[in-house]
XYZ file of N, CA and C in Angstrom:
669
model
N 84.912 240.281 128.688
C 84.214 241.358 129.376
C 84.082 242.592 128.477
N 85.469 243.348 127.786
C 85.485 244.208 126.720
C 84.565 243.856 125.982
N 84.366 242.539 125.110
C 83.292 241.965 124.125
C 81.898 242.279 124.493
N 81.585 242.385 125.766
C 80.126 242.275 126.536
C 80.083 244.124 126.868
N 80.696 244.503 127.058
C 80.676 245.925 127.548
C 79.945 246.636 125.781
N 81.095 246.462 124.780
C 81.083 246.982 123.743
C 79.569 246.521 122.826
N 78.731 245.716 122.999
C 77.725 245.377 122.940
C 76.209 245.680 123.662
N 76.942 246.230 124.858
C 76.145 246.563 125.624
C 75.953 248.583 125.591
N 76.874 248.626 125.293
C 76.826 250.300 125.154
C 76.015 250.989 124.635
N 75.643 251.073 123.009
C 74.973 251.073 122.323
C 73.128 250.927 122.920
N 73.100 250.317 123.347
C 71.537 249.373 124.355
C 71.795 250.883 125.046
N 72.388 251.014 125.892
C 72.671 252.205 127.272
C 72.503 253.409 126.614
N 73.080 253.832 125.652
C 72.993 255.477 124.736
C 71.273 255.064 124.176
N 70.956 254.098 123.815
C 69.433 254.203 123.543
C 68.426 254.550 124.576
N 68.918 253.717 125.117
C 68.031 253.600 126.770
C 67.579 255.463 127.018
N 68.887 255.955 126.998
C 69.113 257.250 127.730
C 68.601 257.878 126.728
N 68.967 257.937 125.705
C 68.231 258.816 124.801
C 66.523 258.783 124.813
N 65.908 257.473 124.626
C 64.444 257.247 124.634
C 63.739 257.864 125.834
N 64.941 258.020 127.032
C 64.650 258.285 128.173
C 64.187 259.597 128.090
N 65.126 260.480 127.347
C 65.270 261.889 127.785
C 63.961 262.191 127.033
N 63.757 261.988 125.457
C 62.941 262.193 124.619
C 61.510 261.803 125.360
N 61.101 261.095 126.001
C 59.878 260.914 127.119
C 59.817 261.827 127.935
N 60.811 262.124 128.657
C 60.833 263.197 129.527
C 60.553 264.636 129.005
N 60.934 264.680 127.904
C 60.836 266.007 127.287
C 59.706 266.212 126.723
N 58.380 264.751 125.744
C 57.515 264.733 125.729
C 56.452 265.135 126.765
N 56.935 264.393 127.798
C 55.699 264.682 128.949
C 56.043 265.854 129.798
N 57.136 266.715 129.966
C 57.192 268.187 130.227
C 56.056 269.345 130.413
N 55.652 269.401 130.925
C 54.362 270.362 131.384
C 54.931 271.821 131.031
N 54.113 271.976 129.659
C 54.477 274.021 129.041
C 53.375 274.797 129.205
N 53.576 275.870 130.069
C 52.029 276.339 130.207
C 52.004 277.402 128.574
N 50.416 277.266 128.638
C 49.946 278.165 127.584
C 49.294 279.520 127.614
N 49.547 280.207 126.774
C 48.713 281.591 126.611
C 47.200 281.565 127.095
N 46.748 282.039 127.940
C 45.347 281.996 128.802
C 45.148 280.676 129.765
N 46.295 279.962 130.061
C 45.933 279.581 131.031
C 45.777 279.961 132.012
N 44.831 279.448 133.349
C 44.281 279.799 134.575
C 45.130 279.076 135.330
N 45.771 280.328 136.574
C 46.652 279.654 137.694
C 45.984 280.206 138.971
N 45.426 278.845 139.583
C 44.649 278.787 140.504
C 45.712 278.386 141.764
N 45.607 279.462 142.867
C 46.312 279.481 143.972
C 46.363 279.491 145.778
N 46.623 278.207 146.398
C 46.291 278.848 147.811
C 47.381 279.095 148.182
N 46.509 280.621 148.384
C 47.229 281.979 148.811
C 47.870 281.600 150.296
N 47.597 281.051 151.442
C 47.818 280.565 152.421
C 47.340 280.468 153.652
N 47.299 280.375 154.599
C 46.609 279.994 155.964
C 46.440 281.768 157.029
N 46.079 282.299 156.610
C 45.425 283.427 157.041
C 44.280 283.506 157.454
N 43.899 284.724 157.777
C 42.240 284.591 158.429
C 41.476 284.580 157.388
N 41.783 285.998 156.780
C 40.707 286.149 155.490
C 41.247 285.051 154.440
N 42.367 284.582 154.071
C 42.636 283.479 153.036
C 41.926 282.407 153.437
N 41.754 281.903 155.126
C 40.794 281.023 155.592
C 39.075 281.108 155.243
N 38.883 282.110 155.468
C 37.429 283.352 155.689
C 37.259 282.731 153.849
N 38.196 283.239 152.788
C 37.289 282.887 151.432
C 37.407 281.691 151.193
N 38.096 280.873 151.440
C 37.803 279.090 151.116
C 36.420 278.788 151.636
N 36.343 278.984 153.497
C 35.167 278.252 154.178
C 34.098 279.068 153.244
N 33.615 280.377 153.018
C 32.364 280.557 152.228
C 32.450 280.009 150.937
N 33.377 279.794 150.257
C 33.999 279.772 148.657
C 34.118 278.105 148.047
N 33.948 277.417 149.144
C 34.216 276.381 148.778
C 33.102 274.949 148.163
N 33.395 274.399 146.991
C 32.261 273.612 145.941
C 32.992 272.632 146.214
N 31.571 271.237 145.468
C 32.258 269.795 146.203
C 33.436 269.656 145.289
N 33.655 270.580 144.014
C 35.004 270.031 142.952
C 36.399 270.508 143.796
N 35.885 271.840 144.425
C 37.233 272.704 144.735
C 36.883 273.495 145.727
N 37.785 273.318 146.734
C 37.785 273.577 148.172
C 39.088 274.643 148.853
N 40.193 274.832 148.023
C 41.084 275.299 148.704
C 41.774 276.465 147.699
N 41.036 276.937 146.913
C 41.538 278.177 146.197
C 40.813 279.695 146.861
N 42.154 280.418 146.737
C 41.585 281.733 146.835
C 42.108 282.882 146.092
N 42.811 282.185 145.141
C 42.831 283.757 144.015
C 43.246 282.618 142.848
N 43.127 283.563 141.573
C 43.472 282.841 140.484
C 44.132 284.554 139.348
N 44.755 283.961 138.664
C 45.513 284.666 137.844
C 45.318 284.242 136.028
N 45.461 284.499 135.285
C 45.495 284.181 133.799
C 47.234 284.611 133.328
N 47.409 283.447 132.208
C 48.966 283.364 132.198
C 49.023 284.398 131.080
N 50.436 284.973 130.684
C 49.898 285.558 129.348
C 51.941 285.594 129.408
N 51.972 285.706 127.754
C 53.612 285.237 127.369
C 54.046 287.092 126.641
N 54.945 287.401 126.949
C 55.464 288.776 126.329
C 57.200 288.498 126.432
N 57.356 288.749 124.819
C 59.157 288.682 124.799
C 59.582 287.444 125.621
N 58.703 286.526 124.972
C 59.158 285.154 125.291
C 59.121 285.230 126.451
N 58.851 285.770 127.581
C 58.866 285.692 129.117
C 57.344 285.545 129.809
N 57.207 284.639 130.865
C 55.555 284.394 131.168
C 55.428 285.668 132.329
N 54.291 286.022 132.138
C 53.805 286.932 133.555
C 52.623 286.512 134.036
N 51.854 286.525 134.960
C 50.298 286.245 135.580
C 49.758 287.775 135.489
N 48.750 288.080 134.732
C 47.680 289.074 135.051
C 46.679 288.777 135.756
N 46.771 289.414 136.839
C 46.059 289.021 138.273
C 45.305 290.631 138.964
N 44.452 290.768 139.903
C 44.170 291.534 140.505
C 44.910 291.193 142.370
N 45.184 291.726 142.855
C 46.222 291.229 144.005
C 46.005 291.919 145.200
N 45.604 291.860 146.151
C 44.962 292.771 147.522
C 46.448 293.708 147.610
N 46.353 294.924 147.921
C 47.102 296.080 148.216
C 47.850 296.814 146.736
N 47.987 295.669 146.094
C 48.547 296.235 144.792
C 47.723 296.785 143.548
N 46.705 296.007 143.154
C 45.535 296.366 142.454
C 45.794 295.244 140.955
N 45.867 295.463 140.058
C 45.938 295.016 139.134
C 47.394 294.893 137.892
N 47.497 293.315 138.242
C 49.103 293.521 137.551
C 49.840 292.488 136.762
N 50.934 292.519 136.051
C 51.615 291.903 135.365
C 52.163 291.358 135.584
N 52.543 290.321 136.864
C 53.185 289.823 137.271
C 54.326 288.704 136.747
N 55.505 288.977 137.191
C 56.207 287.317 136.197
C 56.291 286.400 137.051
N 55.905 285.058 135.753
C 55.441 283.977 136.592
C 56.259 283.355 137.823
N 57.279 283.545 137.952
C 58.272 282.994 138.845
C 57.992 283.742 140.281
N 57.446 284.906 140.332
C 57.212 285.988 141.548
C 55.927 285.091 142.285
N 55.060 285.070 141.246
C 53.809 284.377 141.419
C 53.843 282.708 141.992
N 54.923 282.184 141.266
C 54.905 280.901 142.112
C 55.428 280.831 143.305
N 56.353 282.099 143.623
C 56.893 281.882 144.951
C 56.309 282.581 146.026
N 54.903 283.212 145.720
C 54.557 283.879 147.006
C 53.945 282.739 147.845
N 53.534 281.754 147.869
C 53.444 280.938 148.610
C 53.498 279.578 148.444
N 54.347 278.777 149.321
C 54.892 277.751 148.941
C 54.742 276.647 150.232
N 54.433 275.362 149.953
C 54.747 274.437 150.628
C 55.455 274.245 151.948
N 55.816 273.136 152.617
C 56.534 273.093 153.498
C 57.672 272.262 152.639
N 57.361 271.812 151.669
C 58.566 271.199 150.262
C 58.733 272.312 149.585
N 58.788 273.486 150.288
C 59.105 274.631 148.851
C 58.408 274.371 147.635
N 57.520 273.686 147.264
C 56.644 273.320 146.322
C 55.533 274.961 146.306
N 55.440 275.429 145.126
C 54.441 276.464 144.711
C 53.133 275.664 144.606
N 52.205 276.296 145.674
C 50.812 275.346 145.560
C 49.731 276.548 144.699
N 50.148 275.968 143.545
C 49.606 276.783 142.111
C 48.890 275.054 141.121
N 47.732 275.656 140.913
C 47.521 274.805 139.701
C 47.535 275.061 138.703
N 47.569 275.091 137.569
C 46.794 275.201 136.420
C 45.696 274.538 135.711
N 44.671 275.799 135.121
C 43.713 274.726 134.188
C 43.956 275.367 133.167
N 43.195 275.276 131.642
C 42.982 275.450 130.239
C 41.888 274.997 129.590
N 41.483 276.360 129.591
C 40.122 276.564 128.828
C 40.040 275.568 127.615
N 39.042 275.213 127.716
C 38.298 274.447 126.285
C 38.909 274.845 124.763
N 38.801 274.459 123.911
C 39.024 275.116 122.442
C 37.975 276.092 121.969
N 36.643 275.544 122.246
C 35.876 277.241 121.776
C 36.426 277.986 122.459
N 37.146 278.183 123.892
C 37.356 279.618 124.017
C 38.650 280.275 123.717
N 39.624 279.094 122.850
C 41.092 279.828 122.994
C 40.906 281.053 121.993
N 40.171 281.075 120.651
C 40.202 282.469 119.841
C 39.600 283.359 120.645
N 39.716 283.972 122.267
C 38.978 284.271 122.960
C 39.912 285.228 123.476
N 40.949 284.258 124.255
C 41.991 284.653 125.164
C 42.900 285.923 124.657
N 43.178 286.338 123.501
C 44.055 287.502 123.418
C 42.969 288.733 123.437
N 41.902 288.929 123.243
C 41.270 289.587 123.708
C 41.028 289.733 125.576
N 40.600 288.439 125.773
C 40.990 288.505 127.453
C 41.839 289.243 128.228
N 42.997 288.910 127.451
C 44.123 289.299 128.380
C 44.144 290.825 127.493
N 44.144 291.493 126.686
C 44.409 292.773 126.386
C 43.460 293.209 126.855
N 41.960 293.374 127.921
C 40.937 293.453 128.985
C 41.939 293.665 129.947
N 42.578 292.916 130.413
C 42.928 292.947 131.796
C 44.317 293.641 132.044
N 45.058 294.257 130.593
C 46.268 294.796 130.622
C 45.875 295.982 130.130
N 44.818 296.954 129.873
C 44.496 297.656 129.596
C 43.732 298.584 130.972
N 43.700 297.755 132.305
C 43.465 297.912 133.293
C 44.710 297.852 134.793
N 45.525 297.715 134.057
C 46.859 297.667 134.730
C 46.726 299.317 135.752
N 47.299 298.615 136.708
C 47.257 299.465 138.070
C 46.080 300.279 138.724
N 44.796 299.976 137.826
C 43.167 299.767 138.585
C 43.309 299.122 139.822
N 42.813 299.649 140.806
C 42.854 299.070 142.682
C 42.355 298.002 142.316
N 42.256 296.785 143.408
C 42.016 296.340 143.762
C 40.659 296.121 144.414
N 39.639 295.338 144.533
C 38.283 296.005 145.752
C 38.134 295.150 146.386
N 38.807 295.725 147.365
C 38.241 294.687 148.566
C 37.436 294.373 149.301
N 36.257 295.476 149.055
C 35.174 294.971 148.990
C 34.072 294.197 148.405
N 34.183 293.748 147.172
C 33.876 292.412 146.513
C 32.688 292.957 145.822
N 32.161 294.125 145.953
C 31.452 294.437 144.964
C 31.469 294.248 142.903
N 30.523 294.394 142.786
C 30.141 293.839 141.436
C 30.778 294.813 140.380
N 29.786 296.275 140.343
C 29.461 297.069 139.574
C 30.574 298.352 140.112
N 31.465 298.130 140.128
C 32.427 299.223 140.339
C 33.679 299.656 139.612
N 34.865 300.416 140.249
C 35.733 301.040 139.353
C 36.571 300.028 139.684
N 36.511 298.505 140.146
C 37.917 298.414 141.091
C 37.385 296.375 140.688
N 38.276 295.992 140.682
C 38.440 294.470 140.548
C 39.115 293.471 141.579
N 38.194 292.323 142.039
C 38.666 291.552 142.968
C 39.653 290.323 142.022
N 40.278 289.339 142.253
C 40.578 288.223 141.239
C 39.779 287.783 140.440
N 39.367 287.300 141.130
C 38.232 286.016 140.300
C 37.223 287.207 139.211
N 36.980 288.129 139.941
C 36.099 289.364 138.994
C 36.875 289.783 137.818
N 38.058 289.629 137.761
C 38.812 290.679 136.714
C 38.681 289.139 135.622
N 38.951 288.049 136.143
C 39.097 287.350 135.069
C 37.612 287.182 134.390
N 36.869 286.863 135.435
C 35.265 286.498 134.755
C 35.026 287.286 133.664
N 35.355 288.776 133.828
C 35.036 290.201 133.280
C 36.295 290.178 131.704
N 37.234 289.318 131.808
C 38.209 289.602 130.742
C 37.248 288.529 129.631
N 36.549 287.764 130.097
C 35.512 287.100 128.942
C 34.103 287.824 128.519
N 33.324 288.059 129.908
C 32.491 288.188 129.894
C 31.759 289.967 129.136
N 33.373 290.761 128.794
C 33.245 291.637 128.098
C 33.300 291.606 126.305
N 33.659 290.320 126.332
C 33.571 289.884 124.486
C 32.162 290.032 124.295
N 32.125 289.113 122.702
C 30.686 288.873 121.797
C 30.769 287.309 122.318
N 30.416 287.297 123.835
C 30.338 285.693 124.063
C 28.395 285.427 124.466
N 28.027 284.866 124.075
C 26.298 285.198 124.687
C 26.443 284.937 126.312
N 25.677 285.549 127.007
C 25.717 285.140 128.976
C 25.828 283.934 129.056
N 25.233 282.859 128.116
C 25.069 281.480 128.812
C 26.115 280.556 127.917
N 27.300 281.281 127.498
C 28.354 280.941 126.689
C 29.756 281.276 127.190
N 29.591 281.701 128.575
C 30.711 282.484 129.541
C 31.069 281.283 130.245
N 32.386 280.628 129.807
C 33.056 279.794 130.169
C 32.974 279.818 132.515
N 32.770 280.788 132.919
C 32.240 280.614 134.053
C 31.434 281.570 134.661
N 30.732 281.228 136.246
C 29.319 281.339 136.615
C 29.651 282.521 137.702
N 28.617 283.146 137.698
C 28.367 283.718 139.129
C 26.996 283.320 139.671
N 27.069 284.062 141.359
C 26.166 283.400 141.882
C 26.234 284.550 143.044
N 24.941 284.403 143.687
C 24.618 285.137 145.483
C 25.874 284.580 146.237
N 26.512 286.012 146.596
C 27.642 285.858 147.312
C 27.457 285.561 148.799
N 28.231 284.493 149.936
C 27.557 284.663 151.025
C 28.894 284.548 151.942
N 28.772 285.253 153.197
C 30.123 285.300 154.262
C 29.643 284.974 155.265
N 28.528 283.944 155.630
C 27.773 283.173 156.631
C 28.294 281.839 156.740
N 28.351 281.618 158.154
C 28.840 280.124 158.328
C 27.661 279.177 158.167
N 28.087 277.933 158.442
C 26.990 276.927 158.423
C 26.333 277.168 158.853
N 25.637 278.215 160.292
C 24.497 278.561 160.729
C 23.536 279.572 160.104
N 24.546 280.377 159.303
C 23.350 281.702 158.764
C 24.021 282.760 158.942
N 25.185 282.767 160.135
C 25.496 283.886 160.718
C 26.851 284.191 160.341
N 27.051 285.889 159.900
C 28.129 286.284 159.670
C 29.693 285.732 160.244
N 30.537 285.088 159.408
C 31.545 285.038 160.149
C 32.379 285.644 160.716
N 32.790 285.364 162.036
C 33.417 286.776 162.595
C 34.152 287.681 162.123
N 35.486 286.483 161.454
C 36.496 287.148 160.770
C 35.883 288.292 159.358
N 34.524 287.863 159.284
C 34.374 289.000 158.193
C 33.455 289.811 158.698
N 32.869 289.790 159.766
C 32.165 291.112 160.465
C 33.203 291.681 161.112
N 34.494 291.456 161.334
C 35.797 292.324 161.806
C 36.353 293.289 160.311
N 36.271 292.381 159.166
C 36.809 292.639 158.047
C 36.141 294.089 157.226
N 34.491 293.554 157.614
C 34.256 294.601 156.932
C 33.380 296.066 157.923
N 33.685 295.717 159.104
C 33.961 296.594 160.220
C 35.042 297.784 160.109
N 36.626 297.368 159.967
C 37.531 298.430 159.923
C 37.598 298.770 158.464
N 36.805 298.782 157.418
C 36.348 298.982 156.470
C 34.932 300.349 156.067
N 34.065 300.249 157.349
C 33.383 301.118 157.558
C 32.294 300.641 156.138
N 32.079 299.065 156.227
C 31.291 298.987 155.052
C 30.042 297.656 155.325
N 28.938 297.332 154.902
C 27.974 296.877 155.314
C 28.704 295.514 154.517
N 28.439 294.122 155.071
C 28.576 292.824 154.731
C 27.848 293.114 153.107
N 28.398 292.670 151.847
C 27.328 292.534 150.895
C 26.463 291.457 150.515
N 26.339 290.876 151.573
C 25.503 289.194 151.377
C 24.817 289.088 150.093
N 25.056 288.635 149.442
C 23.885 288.254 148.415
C 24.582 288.974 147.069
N 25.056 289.842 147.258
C 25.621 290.666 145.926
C 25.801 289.314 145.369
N 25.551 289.739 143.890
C 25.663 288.758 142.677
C 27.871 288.949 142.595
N 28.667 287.512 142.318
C 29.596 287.447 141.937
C 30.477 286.324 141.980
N 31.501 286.077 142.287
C 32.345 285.073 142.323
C 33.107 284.390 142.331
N 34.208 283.603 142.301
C 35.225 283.512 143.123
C 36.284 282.091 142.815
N 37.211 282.041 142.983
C 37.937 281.208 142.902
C 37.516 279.669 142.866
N 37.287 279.224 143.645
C 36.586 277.635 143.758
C 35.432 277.559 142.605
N 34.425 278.735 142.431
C 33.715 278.561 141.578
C 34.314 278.485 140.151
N 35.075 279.137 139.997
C 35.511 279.159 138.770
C 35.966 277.848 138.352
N 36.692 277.106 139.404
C 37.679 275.763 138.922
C 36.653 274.893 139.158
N 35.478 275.118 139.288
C 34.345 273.933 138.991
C 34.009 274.054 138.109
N 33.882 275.177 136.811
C 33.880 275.066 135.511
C 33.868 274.006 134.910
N 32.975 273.245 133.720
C 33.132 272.386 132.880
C 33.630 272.574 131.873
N 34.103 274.115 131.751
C 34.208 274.217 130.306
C 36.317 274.582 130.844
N 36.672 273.820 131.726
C 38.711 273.959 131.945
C 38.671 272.562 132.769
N 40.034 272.419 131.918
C 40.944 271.044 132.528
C 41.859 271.302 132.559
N 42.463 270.699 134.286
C 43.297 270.963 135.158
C 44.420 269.872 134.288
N 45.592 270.734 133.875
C 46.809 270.133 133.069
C 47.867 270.200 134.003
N 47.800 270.477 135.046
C 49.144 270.843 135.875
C 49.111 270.968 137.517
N 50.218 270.804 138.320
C 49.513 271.782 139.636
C 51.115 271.214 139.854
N 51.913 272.383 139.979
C 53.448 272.665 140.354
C 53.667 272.434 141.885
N 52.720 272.156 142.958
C 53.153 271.364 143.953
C 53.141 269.495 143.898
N 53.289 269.302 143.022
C 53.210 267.923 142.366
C 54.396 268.408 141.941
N 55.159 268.940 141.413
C 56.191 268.814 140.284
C 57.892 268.091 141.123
């Protein structure tokens, strides 16, 4: 039995070792400018931007963030309703909303290779705007940034040509399948004291992760 054990050991420390070394290969590391795409959760208005927001690729996002690494530590630069524009560390960010598995329902994607000599410019855009409001009114052309706007805008302010902007905008709309304003956002932009902006040119979470030009490497409610 000693004879068979002592033969067999050796096999077992390999096993485990080949094991770990796989495991450590296939380890999911996020990178500098990646996109962390997030549902925010089951709210009215978190409901309210999926049903207008939603493409046949991607249906259930409503904010997204860009990763960015400082002193070896990750943070999300994000625009964030009440807070405005911020640095967030990534661990804050995965736990604002979570699963019924405590699972962070966060994805990640990663931009293409033309755009990574892109991204440190990106993100010094969007940290150079640190504690800029928030707008919650979703306008275009203003002092104030929604999510999905701050990131579009951290590219779309380079030497990239318009039809070289890793993602799209489009006629914004807060109409249900009939045509007609949805309630929750004729309430929304009621105690707001502000006219629906139907049509304003812009854009938004789901649109973005239909992008051709990012692939989805991750999504930490899987993990």
């Amino acid at each position: 039995m000693n004879k068979i054990l002592n033969q067999t050991y050796p096999f077992l420390i390999l096993s485990l070792i080949l094991f770990s070394c796989s495991n450590q290969k296939n380890k999911f590391e996020l990178q500098q400018g990646d996109l962390l795409f997030q549902n925010t959760g089951t709210g009215e208005i978190d409901n309210a931007i999926k049903d207008v927001t939603a493409t046949s690729v991607s249906k259930n996002y409503s904010h997204v963030g860009i990763a960015m690494q400082k002193n070896k530590e990750w943070f999300v630069v994000e625009a964030i309703p009440k807070e405005g524009i911020r640095q967030t560390p990534l661990q804050k960010f995965l736990n604002r909303n979570k699963n019924k598995l405590n699972k962070s329902q966060t994805t990640v994607a990663r931009l293409d290779s033309y755009y990574q000599p892109y991204i440190s410019k990106a993100i010094a855009y969007g940290l150079e705007r640190i504690n800029t409001p928030y707008d919650e009114i979703f306008l275009w052309d203003d002092n104030s940034y929604y999510c999905s706007e701050l990131v579009y805008k951290m590219f779309s302010s380079q030497d990239l040509p318009k039809d070289s902007i890793p993602f799209l905008t489009h006629p914004m709309t807060f109409n249900d399948s009939t045509g007609n304003p949805m309630p929750s956002w004729v309430k929304y932009y009621e105690t707001r004291n502000q006219p629906i902006p139907e049509g304003i040119e812009g854009t938004n979470p789901n649109l973005m992760a239909s992008s051709p030009f990012i692939t989805f490497v991750h999504d930490y409610e899987n993990e």
